[in-house]
Every structure is written in C-alpha cells, then in structure tokens.
Short mmCIF file of C-alpha atoms and ligand atoms in Angstrom, two decimals:
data_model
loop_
_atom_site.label_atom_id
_atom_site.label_comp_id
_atom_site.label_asym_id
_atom_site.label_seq_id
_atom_site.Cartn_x
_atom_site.Cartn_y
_atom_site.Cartn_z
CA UNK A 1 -11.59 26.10 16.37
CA UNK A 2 -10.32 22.59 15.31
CA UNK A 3 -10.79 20.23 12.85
CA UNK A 4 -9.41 18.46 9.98
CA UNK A 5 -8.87 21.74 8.15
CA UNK A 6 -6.93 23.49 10.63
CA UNK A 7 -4.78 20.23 11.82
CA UNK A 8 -4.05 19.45 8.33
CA UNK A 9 -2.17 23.15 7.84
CA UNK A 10 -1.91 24.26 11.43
CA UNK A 11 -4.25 27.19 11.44
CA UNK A 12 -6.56 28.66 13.98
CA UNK A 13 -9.73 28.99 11.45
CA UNK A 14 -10.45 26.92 8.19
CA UNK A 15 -10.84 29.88 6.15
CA UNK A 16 -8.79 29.70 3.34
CA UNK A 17 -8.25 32.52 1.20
CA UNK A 18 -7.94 31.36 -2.29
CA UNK A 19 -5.23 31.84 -4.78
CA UNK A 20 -6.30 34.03 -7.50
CA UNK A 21 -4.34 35.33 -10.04
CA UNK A 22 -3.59 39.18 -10.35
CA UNK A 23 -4.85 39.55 -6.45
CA UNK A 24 -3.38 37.18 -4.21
CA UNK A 25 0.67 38.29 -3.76
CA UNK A 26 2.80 38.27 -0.56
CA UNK A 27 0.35 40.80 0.84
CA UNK A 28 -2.89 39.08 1.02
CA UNK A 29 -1.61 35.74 1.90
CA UNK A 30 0.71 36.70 4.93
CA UNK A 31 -2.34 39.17 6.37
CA UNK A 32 -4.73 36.15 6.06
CA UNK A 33 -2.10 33.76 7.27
CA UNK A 34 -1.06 36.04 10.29
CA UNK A 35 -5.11 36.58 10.88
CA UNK A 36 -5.22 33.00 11.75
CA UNK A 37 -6.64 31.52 8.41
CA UNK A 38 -4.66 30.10 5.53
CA UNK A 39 -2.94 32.69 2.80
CA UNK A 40 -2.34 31.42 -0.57
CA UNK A 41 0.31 32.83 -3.31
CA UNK A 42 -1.97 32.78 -6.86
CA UNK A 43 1.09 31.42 -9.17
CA UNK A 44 -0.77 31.44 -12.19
CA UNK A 45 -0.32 35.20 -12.79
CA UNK A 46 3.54 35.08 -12.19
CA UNK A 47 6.74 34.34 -14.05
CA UNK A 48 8.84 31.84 -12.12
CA UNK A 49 11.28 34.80 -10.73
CA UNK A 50 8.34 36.43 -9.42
CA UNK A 51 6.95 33.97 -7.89
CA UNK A 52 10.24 33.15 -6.34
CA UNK A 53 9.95 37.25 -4.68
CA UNK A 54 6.33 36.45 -3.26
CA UNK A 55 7.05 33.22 -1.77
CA UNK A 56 10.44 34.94 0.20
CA UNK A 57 8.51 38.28 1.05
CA UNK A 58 6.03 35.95 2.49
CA UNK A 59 8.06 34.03 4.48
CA UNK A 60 9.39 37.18 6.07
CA UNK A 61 6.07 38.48 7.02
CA UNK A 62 4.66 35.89 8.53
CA UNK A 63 6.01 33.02 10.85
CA UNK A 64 2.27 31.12 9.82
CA UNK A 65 2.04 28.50 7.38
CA UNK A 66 0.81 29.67 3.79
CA UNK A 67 0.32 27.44 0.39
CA UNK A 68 0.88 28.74 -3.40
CA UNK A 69 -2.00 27.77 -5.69
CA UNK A 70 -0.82 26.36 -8.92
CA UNK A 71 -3.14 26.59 -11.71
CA UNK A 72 -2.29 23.90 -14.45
CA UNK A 73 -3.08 25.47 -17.09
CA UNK A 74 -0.03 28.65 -17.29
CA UNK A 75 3.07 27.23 -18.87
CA UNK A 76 6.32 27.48 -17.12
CA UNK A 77 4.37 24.71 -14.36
CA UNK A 78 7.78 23.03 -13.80
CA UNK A 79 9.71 25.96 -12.79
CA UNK A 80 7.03 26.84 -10.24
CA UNK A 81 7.59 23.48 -8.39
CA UNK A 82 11.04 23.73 -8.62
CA UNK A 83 11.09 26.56 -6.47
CA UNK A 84 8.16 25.87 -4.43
CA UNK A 85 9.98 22.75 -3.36
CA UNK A 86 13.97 25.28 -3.05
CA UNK A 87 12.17 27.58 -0.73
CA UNK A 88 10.55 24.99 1.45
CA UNK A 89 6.55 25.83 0.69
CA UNK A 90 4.51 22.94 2.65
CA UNK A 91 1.37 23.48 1.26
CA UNK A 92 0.15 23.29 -2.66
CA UNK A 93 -3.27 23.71 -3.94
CA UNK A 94 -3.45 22.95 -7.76
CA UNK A 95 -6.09 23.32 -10.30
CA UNK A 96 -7.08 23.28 -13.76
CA UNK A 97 -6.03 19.99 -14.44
CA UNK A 98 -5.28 16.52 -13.43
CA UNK A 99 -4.56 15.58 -9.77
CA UNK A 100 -1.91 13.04 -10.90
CA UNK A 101 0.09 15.21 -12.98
CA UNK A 102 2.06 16.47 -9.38
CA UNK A 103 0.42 15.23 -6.44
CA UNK A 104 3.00 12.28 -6.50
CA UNK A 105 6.25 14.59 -7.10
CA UNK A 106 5.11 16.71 -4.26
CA UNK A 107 4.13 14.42 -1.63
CA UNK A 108 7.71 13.11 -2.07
CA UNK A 109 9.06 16.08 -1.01
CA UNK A 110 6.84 15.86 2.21
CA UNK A 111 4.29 18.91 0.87
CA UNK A 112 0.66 18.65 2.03
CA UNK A 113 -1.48 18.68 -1.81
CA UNK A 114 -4.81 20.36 -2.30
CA UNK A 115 -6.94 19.77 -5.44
CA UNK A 116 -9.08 22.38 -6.72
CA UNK A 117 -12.53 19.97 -8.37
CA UNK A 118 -15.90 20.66 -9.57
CA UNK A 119 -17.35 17.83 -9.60
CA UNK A 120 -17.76 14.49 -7.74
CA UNK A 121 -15.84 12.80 -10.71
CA UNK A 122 -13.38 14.92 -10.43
CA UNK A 123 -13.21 14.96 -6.40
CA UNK A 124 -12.63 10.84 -6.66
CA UNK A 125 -9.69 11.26 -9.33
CA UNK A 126 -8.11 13.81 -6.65
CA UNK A 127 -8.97 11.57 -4.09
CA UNK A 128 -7.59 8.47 -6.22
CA UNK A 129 -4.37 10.69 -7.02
CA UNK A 130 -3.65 11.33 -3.11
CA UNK A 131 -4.12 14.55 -2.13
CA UNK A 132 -4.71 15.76 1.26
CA UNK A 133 -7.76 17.62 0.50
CA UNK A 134 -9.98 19.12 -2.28
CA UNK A 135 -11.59 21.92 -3.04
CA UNK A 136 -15.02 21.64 -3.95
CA UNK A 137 -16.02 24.81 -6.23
CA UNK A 138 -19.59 25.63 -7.35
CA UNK A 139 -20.90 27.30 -10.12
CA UNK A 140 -21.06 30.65 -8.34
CA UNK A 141 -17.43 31.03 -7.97
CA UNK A 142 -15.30 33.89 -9.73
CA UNK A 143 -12.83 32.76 -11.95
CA UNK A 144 -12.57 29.79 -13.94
CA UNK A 145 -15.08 27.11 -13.46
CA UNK A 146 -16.62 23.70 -14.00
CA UNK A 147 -18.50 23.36 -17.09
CA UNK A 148 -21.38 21.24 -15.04
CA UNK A 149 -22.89 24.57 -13.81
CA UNK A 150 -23.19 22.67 -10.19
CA UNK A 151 -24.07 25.05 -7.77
CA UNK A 152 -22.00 24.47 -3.99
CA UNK A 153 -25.08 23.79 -2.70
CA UNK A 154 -25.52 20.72 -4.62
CA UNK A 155 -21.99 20.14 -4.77
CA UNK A 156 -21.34 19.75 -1.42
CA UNK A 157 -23.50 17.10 -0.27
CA UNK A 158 -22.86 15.09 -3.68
CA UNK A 159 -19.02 14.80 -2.85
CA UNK A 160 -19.48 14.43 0.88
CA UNK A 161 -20.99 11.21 -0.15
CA UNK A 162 -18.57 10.05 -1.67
CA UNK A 163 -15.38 11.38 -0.17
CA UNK A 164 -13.18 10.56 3.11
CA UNK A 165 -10.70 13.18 2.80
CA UNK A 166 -11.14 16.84 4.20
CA UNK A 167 -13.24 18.93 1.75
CA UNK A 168 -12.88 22.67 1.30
CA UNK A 169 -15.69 24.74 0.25
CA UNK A 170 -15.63 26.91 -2.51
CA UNK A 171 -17.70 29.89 -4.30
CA UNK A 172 -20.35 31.96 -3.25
CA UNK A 173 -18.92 32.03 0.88
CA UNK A 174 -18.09 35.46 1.72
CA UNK A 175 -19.58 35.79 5.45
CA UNK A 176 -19.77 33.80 8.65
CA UNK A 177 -23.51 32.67 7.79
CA UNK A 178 -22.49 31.07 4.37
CA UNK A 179 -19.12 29.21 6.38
CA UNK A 180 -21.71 27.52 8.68
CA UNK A 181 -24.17 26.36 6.09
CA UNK A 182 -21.30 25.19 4.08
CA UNK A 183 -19.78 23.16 7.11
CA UNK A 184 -23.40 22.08 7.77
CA UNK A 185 -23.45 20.36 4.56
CA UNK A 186 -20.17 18.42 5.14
CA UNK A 187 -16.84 21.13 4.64
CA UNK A 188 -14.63 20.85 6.56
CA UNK A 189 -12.72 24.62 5.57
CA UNK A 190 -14.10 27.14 3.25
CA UNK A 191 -12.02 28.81 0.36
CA UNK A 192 -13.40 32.45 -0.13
CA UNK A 193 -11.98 34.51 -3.44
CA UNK A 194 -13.97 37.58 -3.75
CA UNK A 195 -14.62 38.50 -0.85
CA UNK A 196 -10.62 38.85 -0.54
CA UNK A 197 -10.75 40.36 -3.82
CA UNK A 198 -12.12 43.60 -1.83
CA UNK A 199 -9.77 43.97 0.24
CA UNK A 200 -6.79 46.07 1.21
CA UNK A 201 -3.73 44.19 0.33
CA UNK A 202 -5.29 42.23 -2.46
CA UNK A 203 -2.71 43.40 -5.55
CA UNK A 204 -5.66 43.88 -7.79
CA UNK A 205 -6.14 47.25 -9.38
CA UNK A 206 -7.92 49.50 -7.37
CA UNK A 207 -10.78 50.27 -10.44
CA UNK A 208 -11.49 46.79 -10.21
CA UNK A 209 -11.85 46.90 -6.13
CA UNK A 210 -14.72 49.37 -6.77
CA UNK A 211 -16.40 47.64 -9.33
CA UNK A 212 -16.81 44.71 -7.23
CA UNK A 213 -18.23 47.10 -4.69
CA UNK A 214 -20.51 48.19 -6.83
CA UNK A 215 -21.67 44.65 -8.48
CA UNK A 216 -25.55 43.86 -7.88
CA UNK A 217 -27.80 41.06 -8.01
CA UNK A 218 -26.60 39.31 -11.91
CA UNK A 219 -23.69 41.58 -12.39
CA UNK A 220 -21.43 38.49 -13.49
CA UNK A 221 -21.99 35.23 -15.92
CA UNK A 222 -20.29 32.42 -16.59
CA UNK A 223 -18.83 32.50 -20.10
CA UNK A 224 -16.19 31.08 -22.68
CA UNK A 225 -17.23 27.15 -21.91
CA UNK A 226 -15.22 26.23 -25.54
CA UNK A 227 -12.13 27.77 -24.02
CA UNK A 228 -12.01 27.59 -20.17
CA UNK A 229 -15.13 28.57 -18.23
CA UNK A 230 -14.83 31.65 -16.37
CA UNK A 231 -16.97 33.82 -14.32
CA UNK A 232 -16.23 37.60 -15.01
CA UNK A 233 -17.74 41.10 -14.48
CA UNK A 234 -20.43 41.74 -17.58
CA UNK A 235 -18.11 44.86 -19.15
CA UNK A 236 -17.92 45.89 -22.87
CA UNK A 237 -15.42 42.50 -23.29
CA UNK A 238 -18.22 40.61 -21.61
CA UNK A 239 -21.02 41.80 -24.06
CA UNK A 240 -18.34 41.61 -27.14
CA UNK A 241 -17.75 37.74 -26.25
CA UNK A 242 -21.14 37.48 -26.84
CA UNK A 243 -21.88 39.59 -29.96
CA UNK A 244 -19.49 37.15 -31.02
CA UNK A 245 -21.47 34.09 -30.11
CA UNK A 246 -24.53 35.67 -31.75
CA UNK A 247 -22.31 35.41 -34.97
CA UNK A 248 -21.58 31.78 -34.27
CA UNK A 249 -17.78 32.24 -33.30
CA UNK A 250 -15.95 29.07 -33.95
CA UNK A 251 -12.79 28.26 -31.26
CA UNK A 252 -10.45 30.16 -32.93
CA UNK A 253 -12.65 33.03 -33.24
CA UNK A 254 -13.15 33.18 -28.98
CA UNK A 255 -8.77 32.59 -28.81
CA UNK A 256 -8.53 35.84 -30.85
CA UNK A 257 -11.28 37.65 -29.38
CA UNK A 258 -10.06 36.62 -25.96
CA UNK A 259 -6.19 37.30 -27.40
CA UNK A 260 -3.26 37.60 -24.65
CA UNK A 261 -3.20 39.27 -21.27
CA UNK A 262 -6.61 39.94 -20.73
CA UNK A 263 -7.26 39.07 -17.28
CA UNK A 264 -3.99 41.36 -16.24
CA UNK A 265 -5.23 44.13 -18.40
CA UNK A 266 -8.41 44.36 -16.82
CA UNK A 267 -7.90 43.21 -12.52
CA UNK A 268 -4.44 44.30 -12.75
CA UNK A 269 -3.53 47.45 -14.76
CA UNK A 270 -7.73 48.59 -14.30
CA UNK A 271 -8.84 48.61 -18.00
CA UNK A 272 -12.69 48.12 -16.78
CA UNK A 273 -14.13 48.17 -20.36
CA UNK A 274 -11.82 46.22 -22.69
CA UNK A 275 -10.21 43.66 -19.58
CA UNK A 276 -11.73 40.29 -17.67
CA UNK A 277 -12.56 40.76 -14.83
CA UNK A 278 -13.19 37.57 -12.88
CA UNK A 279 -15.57 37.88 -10.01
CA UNK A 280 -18.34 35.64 -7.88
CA UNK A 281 -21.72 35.73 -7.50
CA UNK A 282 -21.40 37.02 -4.04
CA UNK A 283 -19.96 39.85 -5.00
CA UNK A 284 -23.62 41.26 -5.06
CA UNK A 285 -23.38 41.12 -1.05
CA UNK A 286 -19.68 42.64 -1.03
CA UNK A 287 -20.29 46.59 0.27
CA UNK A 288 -16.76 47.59 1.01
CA UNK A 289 -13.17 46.88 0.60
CA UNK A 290 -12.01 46.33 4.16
CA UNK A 291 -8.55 44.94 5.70
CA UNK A 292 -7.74 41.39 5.10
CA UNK A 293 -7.94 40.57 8.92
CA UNK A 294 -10.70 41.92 9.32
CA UNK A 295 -12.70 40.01 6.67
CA UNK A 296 -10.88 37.14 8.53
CA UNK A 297 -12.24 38.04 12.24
CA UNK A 298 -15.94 39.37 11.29
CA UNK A 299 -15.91 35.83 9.25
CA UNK A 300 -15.51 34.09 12.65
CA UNK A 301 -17.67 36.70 14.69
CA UNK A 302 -20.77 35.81 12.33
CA UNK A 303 -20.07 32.03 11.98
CA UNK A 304 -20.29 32.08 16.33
CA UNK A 305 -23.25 34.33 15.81
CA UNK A 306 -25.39 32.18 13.30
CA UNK A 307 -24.45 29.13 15.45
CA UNK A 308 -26.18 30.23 18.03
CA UNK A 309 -28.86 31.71 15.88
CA UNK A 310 -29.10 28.29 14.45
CA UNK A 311 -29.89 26.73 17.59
CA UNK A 312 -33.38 28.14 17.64
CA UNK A 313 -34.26 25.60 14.55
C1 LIG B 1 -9.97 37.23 -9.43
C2 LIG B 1 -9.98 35.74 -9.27
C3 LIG B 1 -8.89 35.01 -9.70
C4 LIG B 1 -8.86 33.63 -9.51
N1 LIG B 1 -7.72 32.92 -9.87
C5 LIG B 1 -7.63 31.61 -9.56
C6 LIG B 1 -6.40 30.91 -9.75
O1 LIG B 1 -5.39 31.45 -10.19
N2 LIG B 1 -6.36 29.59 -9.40
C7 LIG B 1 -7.46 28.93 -8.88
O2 LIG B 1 -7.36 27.74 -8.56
N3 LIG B 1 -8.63 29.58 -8.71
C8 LIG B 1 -8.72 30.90 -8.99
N4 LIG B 1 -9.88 31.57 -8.72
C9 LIG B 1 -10.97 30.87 -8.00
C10 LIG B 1 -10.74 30.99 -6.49
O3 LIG B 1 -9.59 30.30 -6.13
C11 LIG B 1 -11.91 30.51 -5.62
O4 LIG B 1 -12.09 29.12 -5.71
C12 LIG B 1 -13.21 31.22 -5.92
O5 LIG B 1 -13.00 32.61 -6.01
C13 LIG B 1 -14.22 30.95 -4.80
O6 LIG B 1 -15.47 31.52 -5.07
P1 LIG B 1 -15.89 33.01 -4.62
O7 LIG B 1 -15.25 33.92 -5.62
O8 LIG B 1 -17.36 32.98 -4.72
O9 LIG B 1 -15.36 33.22 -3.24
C14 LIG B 1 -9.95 32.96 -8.92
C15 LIG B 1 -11.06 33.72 -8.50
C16 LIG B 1 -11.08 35.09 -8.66
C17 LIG B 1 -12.27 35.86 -8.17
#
C-alpha cells in the first residue's frame, strides 16, 4: 500500500500504533515497526534515562523506522529532545500542547513532526506551525482528550476541509473495517491505541490487559475536563472522581483526588480499583490480547476484505 502516510515515514501500511504512556516501550513499537506499520516510543511515562534505554533497544530490534510520542504536558520535555535528536530518532509525534513550542527546533535537525489535535482549530495551528502531519483524535479515544467531545466521525471530514497536509486518524479504529471508513472520510494513516493496548508486548500490566478484554458497551467515560480530559476504565477511582463532583469539587479538590502516579499505579503496577486506567471506546469490540503483528496483518486482511465488500454499495 502507498500513500502519503507510508512515503512520509517509509512504511508498508499507514497504521500507526500510538504512543501511550505505561504501554508503548521498545517492545510494542519495534513489533509494529517490523510488522510493516509505524511503532511509537510513549515518552510521557519515562524519565529521560529511560527513555534513552527504549529508544537504543529499539534501534536494535528493528532496522524499520519508528517515532517517540512526546506528550507536552510531563516535565523534563527538554531532556527528551535532547536525546531524541543524540540518538538520531527521525520521527516525533507531540501532543498536549502547542505545535510551535518544538516543531521548529526539530525540523532543524531534519526530523519529520507529527501533531496530535482535536479539533479543526487546533489542526490549522499545527498546520500553521509546520508539521508534517496531524493526528486527528475523536472523542472516543483512550487517554487524554479534547474537551469539544467531537466524535472522529465528525472530526474527520471537518479537518479534511480544511487541511493539505497528511491526516492521521485517531480513536475508536481498532479493525480493518474502521481503517477504511476512516480513509473514506479523508485519512490518510490511522493511529490505533487500544487495540495495541491488548496486546502481547504492550508493557502494560497484565490485570489491566484483561480488563480491557472484558470492557462492554459504556465501560469507559470521559472525565476530569478542569484538569486534562481523559478517557479511563469506570473503576472505584472512576466513581470516586465523581462522588467528588456530586460534592462540587473545586480544582484543587480533583489535583488531590487525582494526586501523583495514578495512571502508573493502575496500567502499570495493576491496581484495578484505586488506579486510571485509560482506555477507548472500542475497547467494547476488543476480545483478546493477541501478538502485535498480528493485530497489524488481520488489520490489513479486513481493510482488503471490506474494500471489496464495499464495492457492492
Ligand atoms: C493507555 C493509553 C495511553 C495513552 N497515552 C498517550 C500519550 O502518552 N500520548 C499521546 O499523545 N496519546 C496517548 N494516548 C492516546 C493515543 O495515542 C491514541 O491517540 C488513542 O488511543 C487512539 O484512540 P483508541 O484508543 O480508540 O485507539 C493514550 C491512549 C491510551 C489508551
């Protein structure tokens, strides 16, 4: 398959598997990388030395380009690039912030620049900035979020309208059906998190695997819009956060409530009652936890499928 996507970073399939923190290490990326589609380091969950590990272990498992996914809003932001830019990575998607903070300092050092939006204002500031490509992320997607509540869906068409530059297609696109309808409505590539979530070399705990598994139809909301919107699992620190809102929390109430280290406590070290757990909608139509190249080749099996399929419309 060609296109924009997989010119712009030299990939077989524009499936990119997104950076997410607490899941997406050296192991993940280089399987998805190696499978043909894009594998992406989540920063935002390491200190700068650790990072530094992923990035080499990565390098020495595969010989196929991968990016590290740079979320804005973890301190230590300037020692990341540092060594991103030392060890030679090509390809950085950021997020959580704004476009012109780094797209500038990194395109000088020759690195291809992703921005992570959720909105079309948002997708013209990245576009305005100079990035190579955005990310356009929809309500449904696991993590943290627009505050818009814009579904991909309605995202997608909104900033094809308005944008020249490749567009990647984010939240709620865990098989080869959702890829095509996504590319239908102008992608280019498609970012999938969850689904990756559920898989074999993702580094999240493997408590957290299951849950996901297990997830049905409204197992997740978005929540915490006065701190930074996230979409998480609805555990016992789910239905606390909003106890709390039924109190009327103020801002400082949610910071303390929400306190330090939650998201590792919960994906990473498998506390499934008092941790976040940040998941998508789709997980609802994630049944197993299943090798990362595989996720990768049954993605592509089902997106040849429904084209064909599609035909018959
Ligand atoms: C566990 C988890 C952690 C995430 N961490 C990050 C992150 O560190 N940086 C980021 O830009 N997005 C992060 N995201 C969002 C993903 O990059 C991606 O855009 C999203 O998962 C796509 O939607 P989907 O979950 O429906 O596939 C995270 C998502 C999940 C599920």
């Amino acid at each position: 398959m060609q296109n924009r996507i997989t010119t712009l970073f030299n990939i077989s399939y524009p499936i990119i598997q997104a950076g997410m923190v607490w899941a997406s290490g050296w192991r993940l990326a280089s399987a998805v990388s190696n499978a043909g589609g894009l594998g992406v380091i989540g920063a935002g969950s390491m200190y700068p030395e650790v990072l530094r590990e992923h990035i080499l272990k990565c390098k020495q498992a595969t010989d196929r380009p991968f990016a590290v996914n740079v979320p804005m809003l973890y301190p230590d932001i300037d020692k990341h690039m540092d060594i991103i830019v030392e060890l030679g990575v090509k390809i950085v998607f950021t997020s959580a912030g704004n476009p012109k903070t780094w797209t500038g300092f990194l395109k000088e050092k020759g690195i291809t620049v992703v921005h992570v939006v959720s909105s079309v204002k948002f997708a013209l500031k990245a576009e305005e900035a100079g990035v190579d490509a955005i990310v356009a992320e929809g309500f449904e997607a696991g993590g943290h979020n627009g505050r818009d509540e814009t579904t991909t869906l309605t995202l997608l068409p909104a900033v094809k309208e308005k944008i020249n530059i490749p567009i990647i297609a984010a939240g709620g696109i865990a098989t080869g059906k959702s890829m095509l309808a996504a590319m239908v409505l102008g992608a280019d590539g498609v970012q999938v998190g969850s689904r990756f979530v559920a898989s074999d070399e993702a580094s999240s705990h493997p408590d957290f695997k299951q849950k996901v598994v297990e997830a049905g139809e409204g197992a997740t909301k978005l929540t915490l819009k006065e701190l930074a919107p996230v979409r998480m699992l609805k555990n016992k620190f789910f239905h606390d956060i909003q106890d709390a809102y039924a109190k009327g929390a103020t801002v400082e109430d949610l910071k303390t409530l929400l306190g330090r280290a939650r998201a590792k406590r919960g994906m990473f070290e498998g506390d499934m009652e008092e941790g976040e757990l940040e998941i998508g909608q789709v997980a609802a139509i994630i049944h197993d936890i299943r090798p990362a190249a595989t996720i990768v080749q049954d993605m592509i099996t089902e997106f040849k499928e429904a084209q064909k399929e599609a035909a018959r419309f």
